[in-house]
């Protein structure tokens, strides 16, 4: 079952923050976050496995709630290079495949 | 380190023609392999996945098929292409443990005319 991402699109100025959410109706085994630039393949950002986990590098971080049905991606002090479409890929306990959300298009302007 | 290759990078085919896209992975053994399709401006649709040689799971009924003749080779095929088959085809691999993430190949952009 496809996870729901929100918002569908975000427009930012450099230095502003954004939050992208990914929700599932089922408990998830893991959540994987990717960023895709136009015309390119998605690039892996991070994976979350444990309820309550928070993870990050540089100014991009993510959390996985205790019930393991929602994850959020946090982008702080956005840079032009953050522009792209962000996808969450979710995995349930009964499968070994990732199902991706509909994506969130992020545009950062100077 | 692991590397994933896809070819061709771009392809233009007439309606009704056959299709063969190839994906190979280097630097790992017994990976899980996946084919996704992305229509223009849309999300990632899982088409097929494989956990081993000759083992193929189909996610979407359509005129496409997949095969895994070797451990690190995954092939996507069609006997007769439709206009709706146009899109960006992405192969991905994942290690065999549950904590592994999934990595995408560079993709093949297919245009059916």
PDB file of N, CA and C in Angstrom, chain B residues 12-62:
ATOM      1  N   UNK B  12      14.476   4.999 -28.240  1.00  0.00           N
ATOM      2  CA  UNK B  12      13.247   5.415 -28.909  1.00  0.00           C
ATOM      3  C   UNK B  12      12.783   4.243 -29.761  1.00  0.00           C
ATOM      4  N   UNK B  13      11.563   3.784 -29.502  1.00  0.00           N
ATOM      5  CA  UNK B  13      11.057   2.596 -30.162  1.00  0.00           C
ATOM      6  C   UNK B  13       9.657   2.852 -30.715  1.00  0.00           C
ATOM      7  N   UNK B  14       9.321   2.235 -31.862  1.00  0.00           N
ATOM      8  CA  UNK B  14       7.949   2.367 -32.370  1.00  0.00           C
ATOM      9  C   UNK B  14       6.999   1.445 -31.615  1.00  0.00           C
ATOM     10  N   UNK B  15       5.736   1.830 -31.604  1.00  0.00           N
ATOM     11  CA  UNK B  15       4.690   0.991 -31.016  1.00  0.00           C
ATOM     12  C   UNK B  15       4.701  -0.379 -31.687  1.00  0.00           C
ATOM     13  N   UNK B  16       4.575  -1.409 -30.861  1.00  0.00           N
ATOM     14  CA  UNK B  16       4.522  -2.768 -31.390  1.00  0.00           C
ATOM     15  C   UNK B  16       5.873  -3.441 -31.516  1.00  0.00           C
ATOM     16  N   UNK B  17       6.947  -2.712 -31.266  1.00  0.00           N
ATOM     17  CA  UNK B  17       8.286  -3.303 -31.364  1.00  0.00           C
ATOM     18  C   UNK B  17       8.650  -3.979 -30.039  1.00  0.00           C
ATOM     19  N   UNK B  18       9.642  -4.886 -30.061  1.00  0.00           N
ATOM     20  CA  UNK B  18      10.049  -5.541 -28.814  1.00  0.00           C
ATOM     21  C   UNK B  18      10.993  -4.661 -28.015  1.00  0.00           C
ATOM     22  N   UNK B  19      11.198  -5.078 -26.757  1.00  0.00           N
ATOM     23  CA  UNK B  19      12.048  -4.313 -25.849  1.00  0.00           C
ATOM     24  C   UNK B  19      12.905  -5.257 -25.022  1.00  0.00           C
ATOM     25  N   UNK B  20      14.158  -4.853 -24.804  1.00  0.00           N
ATOM     26  CA  UNK B  20      15.020  -5.563 -23.865  1.00  0.00           C
ATOM     27  C   UNK B  20      15.923  -4.556 -23.180  1.00  0.00           C
ATOM     28  N   UNK B  21      15.753  -4.425 -21.870  1.00  0.00           N
ATOM     29  CA  UNK B  21      16.601  -3.551 -21.061  1.00  0.00           C
ATOM     30  C   UNK B  21      17.403  -4.425 -20.114  1.00  0.00           C
ATOM     31  N   UNK B  22      18.671  -4.084 -19.957  1.00  0.00           N
ATOM     32  CA  UNK B  22      19.529  -4.926 -19.131  1.00  0.00           C
ATOM     33  C   UNK B  22      20.101  -4.150 -17.950  1.00  0.00           C
ATOM     34  N   UNK B  23      20.247  -4.864 -16.860  1.00  0.00           N
ATOM     35  CA  UNK B  23      20.789  -4.298 -15.630  1.00  0.00           C
ATOM     36  C   UNK B  23      21.781  -5.304 -15.059  1.00  0.00           C
ATOM     37  N   UNK B  24      22.972  -4.823 -14.691  1.00  0.00           N
ATOM     38  CA  UNK B  24      23.933  -5.708 -14.047  1.00  0.00           C
ATOM     39  C   UNK B  24      24.527  -5.015 -12.823  1.00  0.00           C
ATOM     40  N   UNK B  25      24.841  -5.813 -11.834  1.00  0.00           N
ATOM     41  CA  UNK B  25      25.402  -5.309 -10.588  1.00  0.00           C
ATOM     42  C   UNK B  25      26.781  -5.919 -10.398  1.00  0.00           C
ATOM     43  N   UNK B  26      27.725  -5.107  -9.936  1.00  0.00           N
ATOM     44  CA  UNK B  26      29.078  -5.586  -9.660  1.00  0.00           C
ATOM     45  C   UNK B  26      29.402  -5.382  -8.192  1.00  0.00           C
ATOM     46  N   UNK B  27      30.260  -6.240  -7.660  1.00  0.00           N
ATOM     47  CA  UNK B  27      30.762  -6.028  -6.311  1.00  0.00           C
ATOM     48  C   UNK B  27      29.914  -6.579  -5.198  1.00  0.00           C
ATOM     49  N   UNK B  28      28.914  -7.386  -5.539  1.00  0.00           N
ATOM     50  CA  UNK B  28      28.090  -8.011  -4.514  1.00  0.00           C
ATOM     51  C   UNK B  28      27.581  -9.339  -5.050  1.00  0.00           C
ATOM     52  N   UNK B  29      27.104 -10.169  -4.163  1.00  0.00           N
ATOM     53  CA  UNK B  29      26.551 -11.437  -4.621  1.00  0.00           C
ATOM     54  C   UNK B  29      25.171 -11.639  -4.011  1.00  0.00           C
ATOM     55  N   UNK B  30      24.333 -12.336  -4.767  1.00  0.00           N
ATOM     56  CA  UNK B  30      22.973 -12.640  -4.348  1.00  0.00           C
ATOM     57  C   UNK B  30      22.175 -11.403  -3.913  1.00  0.00           C
ATOM     58  N   UNK B  31      22.211 -10.353  -4.714  1.00  0.00           N
ATOM     59  CA  UNK B  31      21.425  -9.169  -4.346  1.00  0.00           C
ATOM     60  C   UNK B  31      19.947  -9.381  -4.655  1.00  0.00           C
ATOM     61  N   UNK B  32      19.092  -8.626  -3.991  1.00  0.00           N
ATOM     62  CA  UNK B  32      17.714  -8.490  -4.439  1.00  0.00           C
ATOM     63  C   UNK B  32      17.733  -7.455  -5.566  1.00  0.00           C
ATOM     64  N   UNK B  33      16.987  -7.723  -6.624  1.00  0.00           N
ATOM     65  CA  UNK B  33      16.969  -6.820  -7.777  1.00  0.00           C
ATOM     66  C   UNK B  33      15.543  -6.356  -8.066  1.00  0.00           C
ATOM     67  N   UNK B  34      15.418  -5.133  -8.524  1.00  0.00           N
ATOM     68  CA  UNK B  34      14.106  -4.516  -8.710  1.00  0.00           C
ATOM     69  C   UNK B  34      14.076  -3.738 -10.022  1.00  0.00           C
ATOM     70  N   UNK B  35      12.905  -3.722 -10.667  1.00  0.00           N
ATOM     71  CA  UNK B  35      12.632  -2.837 -11.797  1.00  0.00           C
ATOM     72  C   UNK B  35      11.501  -1.887 -11.390  1.00  0.00           C
ATOM     73  N   UNK B  36      11.767  -0.591 -11.573  1.00  0.00           N
ATOM     74  CA  UNK B  36      10.751   0.432 -11.352  1.00  0.00           C
ATOM     75  C   UNK B  36      10.532   1.187 -12.661  1.00  0.00           C
ATOM     76  N   UNK B  37       9.351   1.759 -12.793  1.00  0.00           N
ATOM     77  CA  UNK B  37       9.069   2.664 -13.910  1.00  0.00           C
ATOM     78  C   UNK B  37       8.557   3.981 -13.345  1.00  0.00           C
ATOM     79  N   UNK B  38       9.008   5.058 -13.977  1.00  0.00           N
ATOM     80  CA  UNK B  38       8.581   6.388 -13.571  1.00  0.00           C
ATOM     81  C   UNK B  38       8.073   7.127 -14.802  1.00  0.00           C
ATOM     82  N   UNK B  39       6.778   7.378 -14.840  1.00  0.00           N
ATOM     83  CA  UNK B  39       6.221   8.195 -15.909  1.00  0.00           C
ATOM     84  C   UNK B  39       6.624   9.647 -15.663  1.00  0.00           C
ATOM     85  N   UNK B  40       6.585  10.451 -16.705  1.00  0.00           N
ATOM     86  CA  UNK B  40       7.027  11.842 -16.618  1.00  0.00           C
ATOM     87  C   UNK B  40       6.313  12.572 -15.482  1.00  0.00           C
ATOM     88  N   UNK B  41       7.097  13.132 -14.570  1.00  0.00           N
ATOM     89  CA  UNK B  41       6.548  13.903 -13.469  1.00  0.00           C
ATOM     90  C   UNK B  41       5.815  13.097 -12.419  1.00  0.00           C
ATOM     91  N   UNK B  42       5.999  11.787 -12.443  1.00  0.00           N
ATOM     92  CA  UNK B  42       5.256  10.934 -11.502  1.00  0.00           C
ATOM     93  C   UNK B  42       6.191  10.207 -10.549  1.00  0.00           C
ATOM     94  N   UNK B  43       5.588   9.313  -9.757  1.00  0.00           N
ATOM     95  CA  UNK B  43       6.349   8.575  -8.758  1.00  0.00           C
ATOM     96  C   UNK B  43       6.972   7.303  -9.308  1.00  0.00           C
ATOM     97  N   UNK B  44       7.493   6.488  -8.401  1.00  0.00           N
ATOM     98  CA  UNK B  44       8.220   5.266  -8.736  1.00  0.00           C
ATOM     99  C   UNK B  44       7.296   4.059  -8.578  1.00  0.00           C
ATOM    100  N   UNK B  45       7.002   3.424  -9.684  1.00  0.00           N
ATOM    101  CA  UNK B  45       6.116   2.265  -9.670  1.00  0.00           C
ATOM    102  C   UNK B  45       6.942   0.986  -9.749  1.00  0.00           C
ATOM    103  N   UNK B  46       6.812   0.124  -8.745  1.00  0.00           N
ATOM    104  CA  UNK B  46       7.523  -1.147  -8.752  1.00  0.00           C
ATOM    105  C   UNK B  46       6.885  -2.084  -9.767  1.00  0.00           C
ATOM    106  N   UNK B  47       7.704  -2.612 -10.671  1.00  0.00           N
ATOM    107  CA  UNK B  47       7.209  -3.524 -11.704  1.00  0.00           C
ATOM    108  C   UNK B  47       7.501  -4.982 -11.348  1.00  0.00           C
ATOM    109  N   UNK B  48       8.755  -5.280 -11.056  1.00  0.00           N
ATOM    110  CA  UNK B  48       9.177  -6.653 -10.762  1.00  0.00           C
ATOM    111  C   UNK B  48      10.263  -6.617  -9.699  1.00  0.00           C
ATOM    112  N   UNK B  49      10.376  -7.716  -8.963  1.00  0.00           N
ATOM    113  CA  UNK B  49      11.531  -7.877  -8.106  1.00  0.00           C
ATOM    114  C   UNK B  49      11.928  -9.337  -8.038  1.00  0.00           C
ATOM    115  N   UNK B  50      13.200  -9.537  -7.688  1.00  0.00           N
ATOM    116  CA  UNK B  50      13.761 -10.887  -7.694  1.00  0.00           C
ATOM    117  C   UNK B  50      14.695 -11.058  -6.504  1.00  0.00           C
ATOM    118  N   UNK B  51      14.528 -12.173  -5.803  1.00  0.00           N
ATOM    119  CA  UNK B  51      15.396 -12.466  -4.661  1.00  0.00           C
ATOM    120  C   UNK B  51      16.440 -13.518  -5.010  1.00  0.00           C
ATOM    121  N   UNK B  52      16.396 -14.028  -6.249  1.00  0.00           N
ATOM    122  CA  UNK B  52      17.378 -15.018  -6.655  1.00  0.00           C
ATOM    123  C   UNK B  52      17.217 -15.387  -8.113  1.00  0.00           C
ATOM    124  N   UNK B  53      18.163 -16.152  -8.632  1.00  0.00           N
ATOM    125  CA  UNK B  53      18.133 -16.559 -10.034  1.00  0.00           C
ATOM    126  C   UNK B  53      16.832 -17.281 -10.338  1.00  0.00           C
ATOM    127  N   UNK B  54      16.173 -16.847 -11.403  1.00  0.00           N
ATOM    128  CA  UNK B  54      14.940 -17.489 -11.836  1.00  0.00           C
ATOM    129  C   UNK B  54      13.718 -17.178 -11.003  1.00  0.00           C
ATOM    130  N   UNK B  55      13.880 -16.394  -9.935  1.00  0.00           N
ATOM    131  CA  UNK B  55      12.752 -16.050  -9.056  1.00  0.00           C
ATOM    132  C   UNK B  55      12.300 -14.627  -9.357  1.00  0.00           C
ATOM    133  N   UNK B  56      11.102 -14.490  -9.928  1.00  0.00           N
ATOM    134  CA  UNK B  56      10.575 -13.192 -10.319  1.00  0.00           C
ATOM    135  C   UNK B  56       9.197 -13.015  -9.723  1.00  0.00           C
ATOM    136  N   UNK B  57       8.991 -11.857  -9.088  1.00  0.00           N
ATOM    137  CA  UNK B  57       7.664 -11.499  -8.595  1.00  0.00           C
ATOM    138  C   UNK B  57       7.178 -10.298  -9.390  1.00  0.00           C
ATOM    139  N   UNK B  58       5.957 -10.403  -9.896  1.00  0.00           N
ATOM    140  CA  UNK B  58       5.377  -9.341 -10.697  1.00  0.00           C
ATOM    141  C   UNK B  58       4.418  -8.524  -9.843  1.00  0.00           C
ATOM    142  N   UNK B  59       4.545  -7.212  -9.924  1.00  0.00           N
ATOM    143  CA  UNK B  59       3.702  -6.334  -9.132  1.00  0.00           C
ATOM    144  C   UNK B  59       2.528  -5.781  -9.911  1.00  0.00           C
ATOM    145  N   UNK B  60       2.710  -5.596 -11.200  1.00  0.00           N
ATOM    146  CA  UNK B  60       1.680  -4.938 -12.005  1.00  0.00           C
ATOM    147  C   UNK B  60       1.427  -5.762 -13.267  1.00  0.00           C
ATOM    148  N   UNK B  61       0.200  -6.226 -13.490  1.00  0.00           N
ATOM    149  CA  UNK B  61      -0.091  -6.978 -14.720  1.00  0.00           C
ATOM    150  C   UNK B  61      -0.001  -6.070 -15.939  1.00  0.00           C
ATOM    151  N   UNK B  62       0.768  -6.438 -16.922  1.00  0.00           N
ATOM    152  CA  UNK B  62       0.992  -5.580 -18.074  1.00  0.00           C
ATOM    153  C   UNK B  62       1.680  -6.404 -19.158  1.00  0.00           C
TER     154      UNK B  62
END
